[in-house]
Coordinates of C-alpha atoms in Angstrom, one line a residue:
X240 CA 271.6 -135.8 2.6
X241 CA 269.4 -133.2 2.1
X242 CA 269.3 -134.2 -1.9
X243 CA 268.2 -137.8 -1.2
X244 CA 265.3 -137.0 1.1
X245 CA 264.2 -134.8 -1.4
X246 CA 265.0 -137.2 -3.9
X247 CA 262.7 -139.5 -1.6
X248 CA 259.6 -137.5 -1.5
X249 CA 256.5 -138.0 -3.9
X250 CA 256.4 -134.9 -6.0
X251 CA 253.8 -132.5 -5.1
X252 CA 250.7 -132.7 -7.7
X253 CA 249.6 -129.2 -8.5
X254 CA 246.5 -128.2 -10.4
X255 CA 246.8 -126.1 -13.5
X256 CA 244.4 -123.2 -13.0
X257 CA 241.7 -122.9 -15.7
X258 CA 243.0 -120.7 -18.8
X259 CA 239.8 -118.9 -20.5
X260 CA 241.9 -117.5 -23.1
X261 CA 242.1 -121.1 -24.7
X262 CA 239.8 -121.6 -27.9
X263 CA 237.5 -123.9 -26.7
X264 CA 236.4 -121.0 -24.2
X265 CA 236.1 -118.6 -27.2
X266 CA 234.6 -121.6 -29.6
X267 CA 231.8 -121.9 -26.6
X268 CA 231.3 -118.1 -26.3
X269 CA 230.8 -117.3 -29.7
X270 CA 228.5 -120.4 -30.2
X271 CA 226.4 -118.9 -27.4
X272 CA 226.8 -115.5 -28.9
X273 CA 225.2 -116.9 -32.3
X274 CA 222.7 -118.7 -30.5
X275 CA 221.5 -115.2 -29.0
X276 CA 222.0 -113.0 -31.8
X277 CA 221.0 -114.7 -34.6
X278 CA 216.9 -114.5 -34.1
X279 CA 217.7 -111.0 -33.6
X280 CA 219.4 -110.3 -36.9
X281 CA 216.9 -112.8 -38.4
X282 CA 214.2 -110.4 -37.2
X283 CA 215.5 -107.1 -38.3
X284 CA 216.9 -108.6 -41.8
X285 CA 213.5 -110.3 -42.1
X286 CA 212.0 -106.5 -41.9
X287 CA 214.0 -105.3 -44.8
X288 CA 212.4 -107.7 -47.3
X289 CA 209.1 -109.0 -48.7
X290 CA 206.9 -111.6 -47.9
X291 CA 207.4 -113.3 -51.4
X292 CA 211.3 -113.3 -50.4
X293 CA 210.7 -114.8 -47.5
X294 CA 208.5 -117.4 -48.4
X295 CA 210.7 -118.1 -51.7
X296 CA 213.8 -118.2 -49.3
X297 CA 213.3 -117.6 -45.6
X298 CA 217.3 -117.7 -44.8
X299 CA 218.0 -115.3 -47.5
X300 CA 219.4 -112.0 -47.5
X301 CA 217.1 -109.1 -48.7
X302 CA 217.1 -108.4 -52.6
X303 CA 216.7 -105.7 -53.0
X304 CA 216.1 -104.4 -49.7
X305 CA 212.7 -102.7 -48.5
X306 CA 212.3 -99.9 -46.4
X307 CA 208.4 -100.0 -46.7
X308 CA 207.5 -102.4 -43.7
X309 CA 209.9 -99.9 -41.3
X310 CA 208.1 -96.3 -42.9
X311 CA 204.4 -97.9 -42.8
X312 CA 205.1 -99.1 -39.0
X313 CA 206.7 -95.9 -37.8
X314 CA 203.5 -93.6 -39.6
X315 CA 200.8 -95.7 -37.6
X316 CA 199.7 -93.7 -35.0
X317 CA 198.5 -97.0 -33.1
X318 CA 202.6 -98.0 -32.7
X319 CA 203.3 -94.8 -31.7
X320 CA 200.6 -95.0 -28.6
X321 CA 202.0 -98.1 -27.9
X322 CA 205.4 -96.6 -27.6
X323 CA 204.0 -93.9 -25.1
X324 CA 201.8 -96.2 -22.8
X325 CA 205.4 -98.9 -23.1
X326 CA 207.7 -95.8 -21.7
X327 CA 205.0 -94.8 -19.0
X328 CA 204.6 -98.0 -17.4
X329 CA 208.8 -98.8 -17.8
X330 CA 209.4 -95.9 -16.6
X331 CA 207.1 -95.8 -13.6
X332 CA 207.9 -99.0 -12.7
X333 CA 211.4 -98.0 -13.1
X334 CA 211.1 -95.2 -10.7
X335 CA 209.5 -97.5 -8.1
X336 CA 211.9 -100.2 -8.2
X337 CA 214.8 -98.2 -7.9
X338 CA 213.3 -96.1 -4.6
X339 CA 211.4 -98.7 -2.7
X340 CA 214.5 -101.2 -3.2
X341 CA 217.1 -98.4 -1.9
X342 CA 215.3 -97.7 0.7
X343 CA 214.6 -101.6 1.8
X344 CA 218.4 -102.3 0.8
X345 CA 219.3 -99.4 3.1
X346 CA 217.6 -100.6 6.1
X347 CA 218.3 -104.0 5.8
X348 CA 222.2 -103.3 5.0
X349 CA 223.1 -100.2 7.1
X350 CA 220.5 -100.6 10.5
X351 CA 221.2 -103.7 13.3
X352 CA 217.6 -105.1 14.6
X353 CA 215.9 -108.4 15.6
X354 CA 214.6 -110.1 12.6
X355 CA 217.0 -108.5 10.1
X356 CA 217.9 -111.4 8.3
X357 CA 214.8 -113.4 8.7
X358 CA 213.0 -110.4 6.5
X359 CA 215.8 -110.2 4.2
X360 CA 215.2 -114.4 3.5
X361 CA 212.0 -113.9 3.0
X362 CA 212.8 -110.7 0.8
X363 CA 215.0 -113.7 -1.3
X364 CA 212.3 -116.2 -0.9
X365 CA 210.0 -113.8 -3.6
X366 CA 213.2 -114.8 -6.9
X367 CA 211.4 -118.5 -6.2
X368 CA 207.7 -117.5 -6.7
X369 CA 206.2 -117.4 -10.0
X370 CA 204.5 -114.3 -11.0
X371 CA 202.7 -116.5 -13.4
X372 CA 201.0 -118.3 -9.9
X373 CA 199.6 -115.1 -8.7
X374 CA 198.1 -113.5 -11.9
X375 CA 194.4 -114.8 -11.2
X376 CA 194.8 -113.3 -7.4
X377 CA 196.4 -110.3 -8.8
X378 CA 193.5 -109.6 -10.7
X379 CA 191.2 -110.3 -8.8
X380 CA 192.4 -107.7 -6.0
X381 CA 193.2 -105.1 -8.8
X382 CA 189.9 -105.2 -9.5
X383 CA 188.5 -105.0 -6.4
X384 CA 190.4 -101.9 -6.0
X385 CA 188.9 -100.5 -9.6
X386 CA 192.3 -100.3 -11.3
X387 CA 191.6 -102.3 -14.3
X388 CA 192.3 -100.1 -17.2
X389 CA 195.0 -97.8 -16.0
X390 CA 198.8 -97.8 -16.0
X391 CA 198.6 -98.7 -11.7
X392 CA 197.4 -102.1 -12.7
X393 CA 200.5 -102.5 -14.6
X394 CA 203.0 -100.6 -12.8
X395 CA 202.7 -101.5 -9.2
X396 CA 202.6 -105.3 -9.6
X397 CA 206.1 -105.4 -11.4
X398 CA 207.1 -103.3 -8.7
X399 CA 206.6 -105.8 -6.4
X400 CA 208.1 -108.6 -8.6
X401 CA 210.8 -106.9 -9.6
X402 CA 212.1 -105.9 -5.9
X403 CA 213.5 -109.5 -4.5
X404 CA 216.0 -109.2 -7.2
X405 CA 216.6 -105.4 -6.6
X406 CA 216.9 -106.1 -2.9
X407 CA 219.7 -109.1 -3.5
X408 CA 221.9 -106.8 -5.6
X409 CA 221.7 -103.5 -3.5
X410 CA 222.4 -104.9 -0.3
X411 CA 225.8 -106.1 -0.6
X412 CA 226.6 -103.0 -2.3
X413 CA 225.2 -100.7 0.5
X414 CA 226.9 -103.3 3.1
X415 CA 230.4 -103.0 2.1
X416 CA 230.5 -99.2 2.5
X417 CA 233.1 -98.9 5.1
X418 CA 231.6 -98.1 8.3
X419 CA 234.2 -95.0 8.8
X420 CA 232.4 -92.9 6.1
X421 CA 229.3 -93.3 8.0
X422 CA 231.2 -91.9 11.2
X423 CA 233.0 -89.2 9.6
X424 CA 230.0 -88.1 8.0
X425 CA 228.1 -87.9 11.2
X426 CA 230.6 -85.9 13.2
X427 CA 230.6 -83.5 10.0
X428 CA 226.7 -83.5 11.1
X429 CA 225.1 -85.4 8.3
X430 CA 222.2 -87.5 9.1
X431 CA 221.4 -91.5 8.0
X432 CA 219.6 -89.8 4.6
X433 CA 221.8 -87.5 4.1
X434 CA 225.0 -90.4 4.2
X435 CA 222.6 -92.1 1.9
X436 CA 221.8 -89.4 -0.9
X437 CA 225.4 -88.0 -0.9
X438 CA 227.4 -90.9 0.1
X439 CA 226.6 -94.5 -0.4
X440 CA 223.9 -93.7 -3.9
X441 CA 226.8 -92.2 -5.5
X442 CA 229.4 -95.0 -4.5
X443 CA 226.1 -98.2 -5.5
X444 CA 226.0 -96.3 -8.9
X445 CA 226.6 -99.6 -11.0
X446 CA 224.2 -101.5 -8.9
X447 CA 221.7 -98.8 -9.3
X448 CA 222.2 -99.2 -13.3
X449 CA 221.9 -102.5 -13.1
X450 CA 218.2 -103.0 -11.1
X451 CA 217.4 -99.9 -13.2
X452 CA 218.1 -101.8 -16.5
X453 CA 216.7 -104.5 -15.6
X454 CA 213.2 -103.4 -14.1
X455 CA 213.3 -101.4 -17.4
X456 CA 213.5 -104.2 -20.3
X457 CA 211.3 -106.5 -18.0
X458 CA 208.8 -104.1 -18.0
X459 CA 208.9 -103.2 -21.4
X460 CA 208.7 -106.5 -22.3
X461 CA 205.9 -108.1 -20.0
X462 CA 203.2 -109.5 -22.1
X463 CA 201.0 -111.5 -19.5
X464 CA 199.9 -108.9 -17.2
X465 CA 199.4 -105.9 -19.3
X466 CA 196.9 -108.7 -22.0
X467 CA 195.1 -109.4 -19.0
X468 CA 194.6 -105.8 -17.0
X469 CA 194.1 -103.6 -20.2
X470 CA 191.5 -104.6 -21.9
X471 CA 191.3 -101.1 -23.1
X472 CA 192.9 -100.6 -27.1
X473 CA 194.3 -97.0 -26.4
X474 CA 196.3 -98.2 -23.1
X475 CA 197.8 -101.5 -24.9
X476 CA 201.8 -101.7 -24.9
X477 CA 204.2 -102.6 -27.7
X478 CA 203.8 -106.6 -26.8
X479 CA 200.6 -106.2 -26.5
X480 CA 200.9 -104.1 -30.2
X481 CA 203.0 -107.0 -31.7
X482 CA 200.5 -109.6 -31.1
X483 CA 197.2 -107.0 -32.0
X484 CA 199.3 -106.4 -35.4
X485 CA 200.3 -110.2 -36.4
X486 CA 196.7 -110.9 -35.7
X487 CA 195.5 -107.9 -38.3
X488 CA 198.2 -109.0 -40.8
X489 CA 198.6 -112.6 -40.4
X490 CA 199.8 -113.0 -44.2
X491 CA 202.4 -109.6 -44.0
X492 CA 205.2 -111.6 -42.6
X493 CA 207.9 -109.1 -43.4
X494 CA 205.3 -106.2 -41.9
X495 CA 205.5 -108.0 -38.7
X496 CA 208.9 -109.0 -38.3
X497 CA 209.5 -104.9 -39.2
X498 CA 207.2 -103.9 -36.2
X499 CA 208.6 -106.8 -33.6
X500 CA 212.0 -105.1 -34.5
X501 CA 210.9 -101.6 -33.8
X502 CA 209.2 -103.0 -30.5
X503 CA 212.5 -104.7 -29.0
X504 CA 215.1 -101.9 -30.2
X505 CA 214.8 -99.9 -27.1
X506 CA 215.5 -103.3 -25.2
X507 CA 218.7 -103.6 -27.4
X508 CA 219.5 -100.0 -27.0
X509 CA 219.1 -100.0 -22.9
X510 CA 221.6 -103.6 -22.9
X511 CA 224.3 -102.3 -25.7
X512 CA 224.7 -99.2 -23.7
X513 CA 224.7 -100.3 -20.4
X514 CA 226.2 -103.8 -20.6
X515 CA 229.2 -102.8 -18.4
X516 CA 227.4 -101.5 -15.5
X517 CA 225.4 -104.4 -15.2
X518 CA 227.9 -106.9 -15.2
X519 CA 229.7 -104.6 -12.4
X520 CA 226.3 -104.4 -10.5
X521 CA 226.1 -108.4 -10.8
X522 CA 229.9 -109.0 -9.7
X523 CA 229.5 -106.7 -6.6
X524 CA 226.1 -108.4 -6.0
X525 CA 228.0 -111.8 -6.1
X526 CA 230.9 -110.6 -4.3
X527 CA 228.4 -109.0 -1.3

Protein backbone atom coordinates (compact mmCIF):
# COMPACT_ATOMS: atom_id res chain seq x y z
CA UNK A 1 0.00 0.00 0.00
CA UNK A 2 2.60 2.06 1.05
CA UNK A 3 4.44 1.21 -2.53
CA UNK A 4 1.55 2.51 -4.63
CA UNK A 5 1.09 5.82 -2.90
CA UNK A 6 4.52 6.32 -3.41
CA UNK A 7 4.25 5.01 -6.70
CA UNK A 8 1.42 7.79 -6.93
CA UNK A 9 3.27 10.80 -5.97
CA UNK A 10 4.98 13.27 -8.57
CA UNK A 11 8.62 12.87 -8.05
CA UNK A 12 10.27 15.62 -6.20
CA UNK A 13 12.38 18.01 -8.75
CA UNK A 14 15.70 18.83 -7.17
CA UNK A 15 18.07 21.43 -8.38
CA UNK A 16 21.63 20.34 -9.17
CA UNK A 17 23.81 22.79 -7.28
CA UNK A 18 26.26 24.77 -9.50
CA UNK A 19 29.70 22.81 -10.01
CA UNK A 20 32.70 25.48 -10.60
CA UNK A 21 35.07 22.84 -11.25
CA UNK A 22 33.35 22.30 -14.74
CA UNK A 23 35.44 23.85 -17.75
CA UNK A 24 33.27 26.45 -18.84
CA UNK A 25 34.02 27.99 -15.27
CA UNK A 26 37.86 27.59 -15.89
CA UNK A 27 37.38 28.55 -19.87
CA UNK A 28 35.64 31.95 -18.33
CA UNK A 29 38.35 32.50 -15.65
CA UNK A 30 41.25 32.10 -17.72
CA UNK A 31 39.65 34.28 -20.52
CA UNK A 32 39.28 37.04 -17.74
CA UNK A 33 42.74 36.25 -16.52
CA UNK A 34 44.14 37.04 -20.19
CA UNK A 35 42.05 39.87 -20.51
CA UNK A 36 43.89 41.35 -17.24
CA UNK A 37 47.23 40.23 -17.73
CA UNK A 38 48.03 40.58 -21.09
CA UNK A 39 48.47 44.63 -21.18
CA UNK A 40 50.63 43.89 -18.39
CA UNK A 41 52.96 41.55 -20.10
CA UNK A 42 52.52 43.70 -23.21
CA UNK A 43 53.92 46.48 -21.14
CA UNK A 44 56.92 44.91 -19.57
CA UNK A 45 57.81 42.79 -22.85
CA UNK A 46 57.29 46.13 -24.82
CA UNK A 47 60.24 47.57 -22.33
CA UNK A 48 62.72 44.87 -23.36
CA UNK A 49 62.78 45.96 -27.06
CA UNK A 50 63.23 48.86 -29.44
CA UNK A 51 61.19 51.24 -30.95
CA UNK A 52 62.05 49.94 -34.51
CA UNK A 53 60.80 46.41 -33.21
CA UNK A 54 57.91 47.68 -32.17
CA UNK A 55 56.85 49.67 -34.92
CA UNK A 56 58.15 46.75 -37.40
CA UNK A 57 56.00 44.25 -35.26
CA UNK A 58 54.18 45.58 -32.30
CA UNK A 59 52.97 41.91 -31.08
CA UNK A 60 56.35 40.51 -31.38
CA UNK A 61 58.62 39.17 -28.93
CA UNK A 62 61.93 41.08 -28.21
CA UNK A 63 64.99 40.19 -30.60
CA UNK A 64 67.28 40.45 -29.20
CA UNK A 65 66.22 41.72 -26.02
CA UNK A 66 67.29 45.23 -24.52
CA UNK A 67 68.05 46.14 -21.20
CA UNK A 68 68.74 49.83 -22.07
CA UNK A 69 65.22 51.48 -21.70
CA UNK A 70 65.14 49.66 -17.88
CA UNK A 71 69.16 50.90 -16.94
CA UNK A 72 68.45 54.63 -18.54
CA UNK A 73 65.01 54.80 -16.38
CA UNK A 74 66.39 53.49 -13.18
CA UNK A 75 69.77 56.19 -13.42
CA UNK A 76 67.31 59.28 -13.86
CA UNK A 77 67.29 60.91 -10.75
CA UNK A 78 63.88 62.53 -11.78
CA UNK A 79 62.18 58.67 -11.55
CA UNK A 80 63.72 58.12 -8.54
CA UNK A 81 62.05 61.53 -6.84
CA UNK A 82 59.03 60.39 -8.17
CA UNK A 83 59.48 57.09 -6.45
CA UNK A 84 60.01 58.95 -3.02
CA UNK A 85 57.26 61.64 -3.23
CA UNK A 86 54.86 58.13 -4.70
CA UNK A 87 55.91 56.12 -1.21
CA UNK A 88 55.26 59.35 0.96
CA UNK A 89 51.92 60.17 -0.02
CA UNK A 90 50.95 56.05 -0.22
CA UNK A 91 52.23 55.66 2.69
CA UNK A 92 50.78 58.58 4.59
CA UNK A 93 47.63 58.03 3.28
CA UNK A 94 48.04 54.53 4.12
CA UNK A 95 48.65 55.37 7.70
CA UNK A 96 45.48 57.53 7.88
CA UNK A 97 43.12 55.21 6.33
CA UNK A 98 43.93 52.37 8.37
CA UNK A 99 43.68 54.57 11.96
CA UNK A 100 40.75 56.88 11.28
CA UNK A 101 38.72 53.86 9.75
CA UNK A 102 39.62 51.56 12.98
CA UNK A 103 38.75 53.88 15.07
CA UNK A 104 35.22 54.84 13.17
CA UNK A 105 34.74 50.96 12.57
CA UNK A 106 35.29 50.50 16.30
CA UNK A 107 32.69 52.89 17.41
CA UNK A 108 30.19 52.20 15.04
CA UNK A 109 30.66 48.18 15.53
CA UNK A 110 31.48 47.75 19.31
CA UNK A 111 29.38 51.05 21.05
CA UNK A 112 25.13 51.09 21.19
CA UNK A 113 23.89 54.92 20.57
CA UNK A 114 20.99 56.80 18.81
CA UNK A 115 21.87 57.41 15.30
CA UNK A 116 24.31 54.50 14.95
CA UNK A 117 23.12 53.23 11.85
CA UNK A 118 21.93 56.44 10.27
CA UNK A 119 25.85 57.65 10.40
CA UNK A 120 27.04 54.40 9.31
CA UNK A 121 24.45 54.87 5.89
CA UNK A 122 25.69 57.84 5.40
CA UNK A 123 29.35 56.54 6.01
CA UNK A 124 28.14 53.95 2.85
CA UNK A 125 26.45 56.68 1.08
CA UNK A 126 30.34 58.24 0.35
CA UNK A 127 31.23 54.44 -2.18
CA UNK A 128 28.38 56.41 -4.48
CA UNK A 129 30.01 59.83 -4.75
CA UNK A 130 32.44 60.63 -7.30
CA UNK A 131 35.70 61.94 -6.26
CA UNK A 132 35.86 63.22 -9.79
CA UNK A 133 32.51 65.65 -8.73
CA UNK A 134 34.38 67.31 -5.96
CA UNK A 135 37.90 67.99 -7.44
CA UNK A 136 37.12 71.76 -8.37
CA UNK A 137 35.69 72.20 -4.54
CA UNK A 138 38.53 70.31 -3.30
CA UNK A 139 40.78 72.72 -4.66
CA UNK A 140 39.40 75.40 -4.09
CA UNK A 141 39.28 74.77 -0.20
CA UNK A 142 42.96 73.30 -0.33
CA UNK A 143 43.87 76.40 -1.44
CA UNK A 144 42.16 78.46 0.71
CA UNK A 145 43.99 76.66 3.36
CA UNK A 146 47.62 77.26 1.44
CA UNK A 147 48.25 73.58 0.86
CA UNK A 148 48.80 73.59 -2.75
CA UNK A 149 52.22 72.21 -3.31
CA UNK A 150 52.77 69.85 -0.43
CA UNK A 151 52.12 66.11 0.13
CA UNK A 152 48.71 67.31 2.69
CA UNK A 153 47.01 68.32 -0.50
CA UNK A 154 47.42 64.93 -1.66
CA UNK A 155 47.32 62.84 1.32
CA UNK A 156 44.28 63.96 3.29
CA UNK A 157 41.71 63.99 0.45
CA UNK A 158 42.29 60.23 -0.34
CA UNK A 159 41.95 59.80 3.12
CA UNK A 160 38.66 60.88 3.06
CA UNK A 161 37.72 58.98 -0.16
CA UNK A 162 39.29 56.07 0.66
CA UNK A 163 37.41 55.59 4.27
CA UNK A 164 33.62 54.64 3.10
CA UNK A 165 35.14 51.56 1.68
CA UNK A 166 37.52 51.09 4.80
CA UNK A 167 34.53 51.62 7.12
CA UNK A 168 32.20 48.82 5.12
CA UNK A 169 34.98 46.15 5.42
CA UNK A 170 36.08 46.80 9.14
CA UNK A 171 32.84 46.85 10.68
CA UNK A 172 31.59 43.52 10.16
CA UNK A 173 34.85 42.22 11.10
CA UNK A 174 35.02 44.28 14.53
CA UNK A 175 31.11 43.19 14.90
CA UNK A 176 31.42 39.59 14.91
CA UNK A 177 34.00 39.45 17.80
CA UNK A 178 32.08 37.53 20.33
CA UNK A 179 30.86 39.70 22.95
CA UNK A 180 32.43 37.24 25.80
CA UNK A 181 36.05 38.32 24.88
CA UNK A 182 35.01 41.82 25.59
CA UNK A 183 33.64 40.72 29.10
CA UNK A 184 36.46 38.53 30.04
CA UNK A 185 38.80 41.07 29.13
CA UNK A 186 37.13 43.69 31.28
CA UNK A 187 36.90 41.68 34.46
CA UNK A 188 40.80 40.85 33.68
CA UNK A 189 40.69 44.97 33.88
CA UNK A 190 41.38 45.93 30.35
CA UNK A 191 39.76 48.94 29.00
CA UNK A 192 37.60 49.48 25.51
CA UNK A 193 41.39 50.46 23.86
CA UNK A 194 43.05 48.15 25.34
CA UNK A 195 40.34 45.16 24.03
CA UNK A 196 40.92 46.92 20.77
CA UNK A 197 44.86 47.01 20.41
CA UNK A 198 45.38 43.51 21.95
CA UNK A 199 42.21 41.85 21.09
CA UNK A 200 40.02 42.55 18.17
CA UNK A 201 43.26 44.37 15.69
CA UNK A 202 44.95 41.21 15.99
CA UNK A 203 41.78 38.90 15.32
CA UNK A 204 40.63 41.98 11.96
CA UNK A 205 44.24 41.28 10.74
CA UNK A 206 43.01 40.23 7.11
CA UNK A 207 40.62 43.04 6.94
CA UNK A 208 43.32 45.42 8.04
CA UNK A 209 45.54 44.04 5.00
CA UNK A 210 43.04 44.41 2.82
CA UNK A 211 41.93 48.47 3.42
CA UNK A 212 45.72 48.66 3.82
CA UNK A 213 46.36 47.31 0.22
CA UNK A 214 43.99 48.92 -1.17
CA UNK A 215 44.41 52.62 0.12
CA UNK A 216 48.00 51.80 -0.91
CA UNK A 217 47.75 50.99 -4.89
CA UNK A 218 44.90 53.61 -5.12
CA UNK A 219 47.12 56.01 -3.90
CA UNK A 220 50.01 55.16 -5.75
CA UNK A 221 48.08 55.19 -8.61
CA UNK A 222 45.88 58.43 -8.44
CA UNK A 223 46.61 60.69 -11.33
CA UNK A 224 43.79 63.41 -11.17
CA UNK A 225 44.40 64.99 -7.92
CA UNK A 226 48.18 64.96 -7.52
CA UNK A 227 48.17 66.83 -11.78
CA UNK A 228 46.02 69.28 -10.35
CA UNK A 229 47.49 70.16 -6.57
CA UNK A 230 51.26 69.81 -7.47
CA UNK A 231 52.07 71.97 -9.80
CA UNK A 232 55.53 71.89 -8.40
CA UNK A 233 58.12 69.40 -10.70
CA UNK A 234 60.14 68.13 -7.60
CA UNK A 235 56.77 66.94 -5.65
CA UNK A 236 55.29 65.09 -8.97
CA UNK A 237 54.51 61.24 -8.41
CA UNK A 238 55.24 58.31 -10.69
CA UNK A 239 51.78 58.97 -12.73
CA UNK A 240 52.38 62.13 -12.75
CA UNK A 241 56.27 60.98 -14.06
CA UNK A 242 54.72 58.60 -16.68
CA UNK A 243 52.83 61.25 -18.35
CA UNK A 244 55.91 64.15 -17.84
CA UNK A 245 58.18 61.39 -19.60
CA UNK A 246 55.89 60.20 -22.70
CA UNK A 247 55.41 63.92 -23.23
CA UNK A 248 59.55 64.45 -23.37
CA UNK A 249 59.94 61.24 -25.40
CA UNK A 250 56.92 60.97 -27.45
CA UNK A 251 58.87 58.94 -30.30
CA UNK A 252 60.86 56.47 -27.56
CA UNK A 253 58.03 54.09 -27.39
CA UNK A 254 59.96 51.21 -25.88
CA UNK A 255 61.54 54.06 -23.23
CA UNK A 256 58.10 54.62 -22.08
CA UNK A 257 56.58 51.44 -21.96
CA UNK A 258 60.12 50.57 -19.71
CA UNK A 259 59.32 53.49 -17.27
CA UNK A 260 55.22 52.69 -17.10
CA UNK A 261 56.47 49.16 -16.07
CA UNK A 262 58.87 50.42 -13.37
CA UNK A 263 55.95 52.75 -12.17
CA UNK A 264 53.16 49.99 -11.66
CA UNK A 265 55.61 47.13 -10.23
CA UNK A 266 55.15 48.12 -6.72
CA UNK A 267 51.30 47.85 -7.51
CA UNK A 268 51.95 44.30 -8.75
CA UNK A 269 54.24 43.53 -6.03
CA UNK A 270 51.67 44.83 -3.02
CA UNK A 271 48.62 42.44 -5.06
CA UNK A 272 50.91 39.15 -5.78
CA UNK A 273 51.86 39.24 -2.24
CA UNK A 274 48.89 39.95 -0.60
CA UNK A 275 46.18 38.49 -2.77
CA UNK A 276 45.01 36.05 0.00
CA UNK A 277 44.40 38.45 2.64
CA UNK A 278 42.41 40.54 0.58
CA UNK A 279 40.11 38.12 -0.61
CA UNK A 280 39.75 36.93 3.21
CA UNK A 281 39.19 40.69 4.18
CA UNK A 282 36.43 40.94 1.30
CA UNK A 283 34.65 37.46 2.30
CA UNK A 284 34.44 38.50 6.06
CA UNK A 285 33.31 42.00 4.72
CA UNK A 286 30.58 40.12 2.76
CA UNK A 287 29.80 37.72 5.25
CA UNK A 288 29.44 40.79 8.11
Amino acid sequence: MIVAANAVLPPTAKRRPISWGNPLTYALALAVAAVSITPVVYVIVGGFRTTPQIVADPAGLPDPWVWDNYSRVLTQSDFWRQVFNSAVVSLGTTIGVVVLGVCAAFVLARYTFRGREVLYTFFTLGLLFPAGAAILPLYLMLRDLNLINSYYAVILPQVAFALPLTIVILRPFLTAIPRELEDAAAIDGTGRLGFLWRILLPLSRPALVTVGILAFVTSWNAFLLPLLVLGDASLHTLPLGVQNFSSQYTSDTAGILAFTSLAMLPALIFFTFAEKQIVGGLQGAVKG
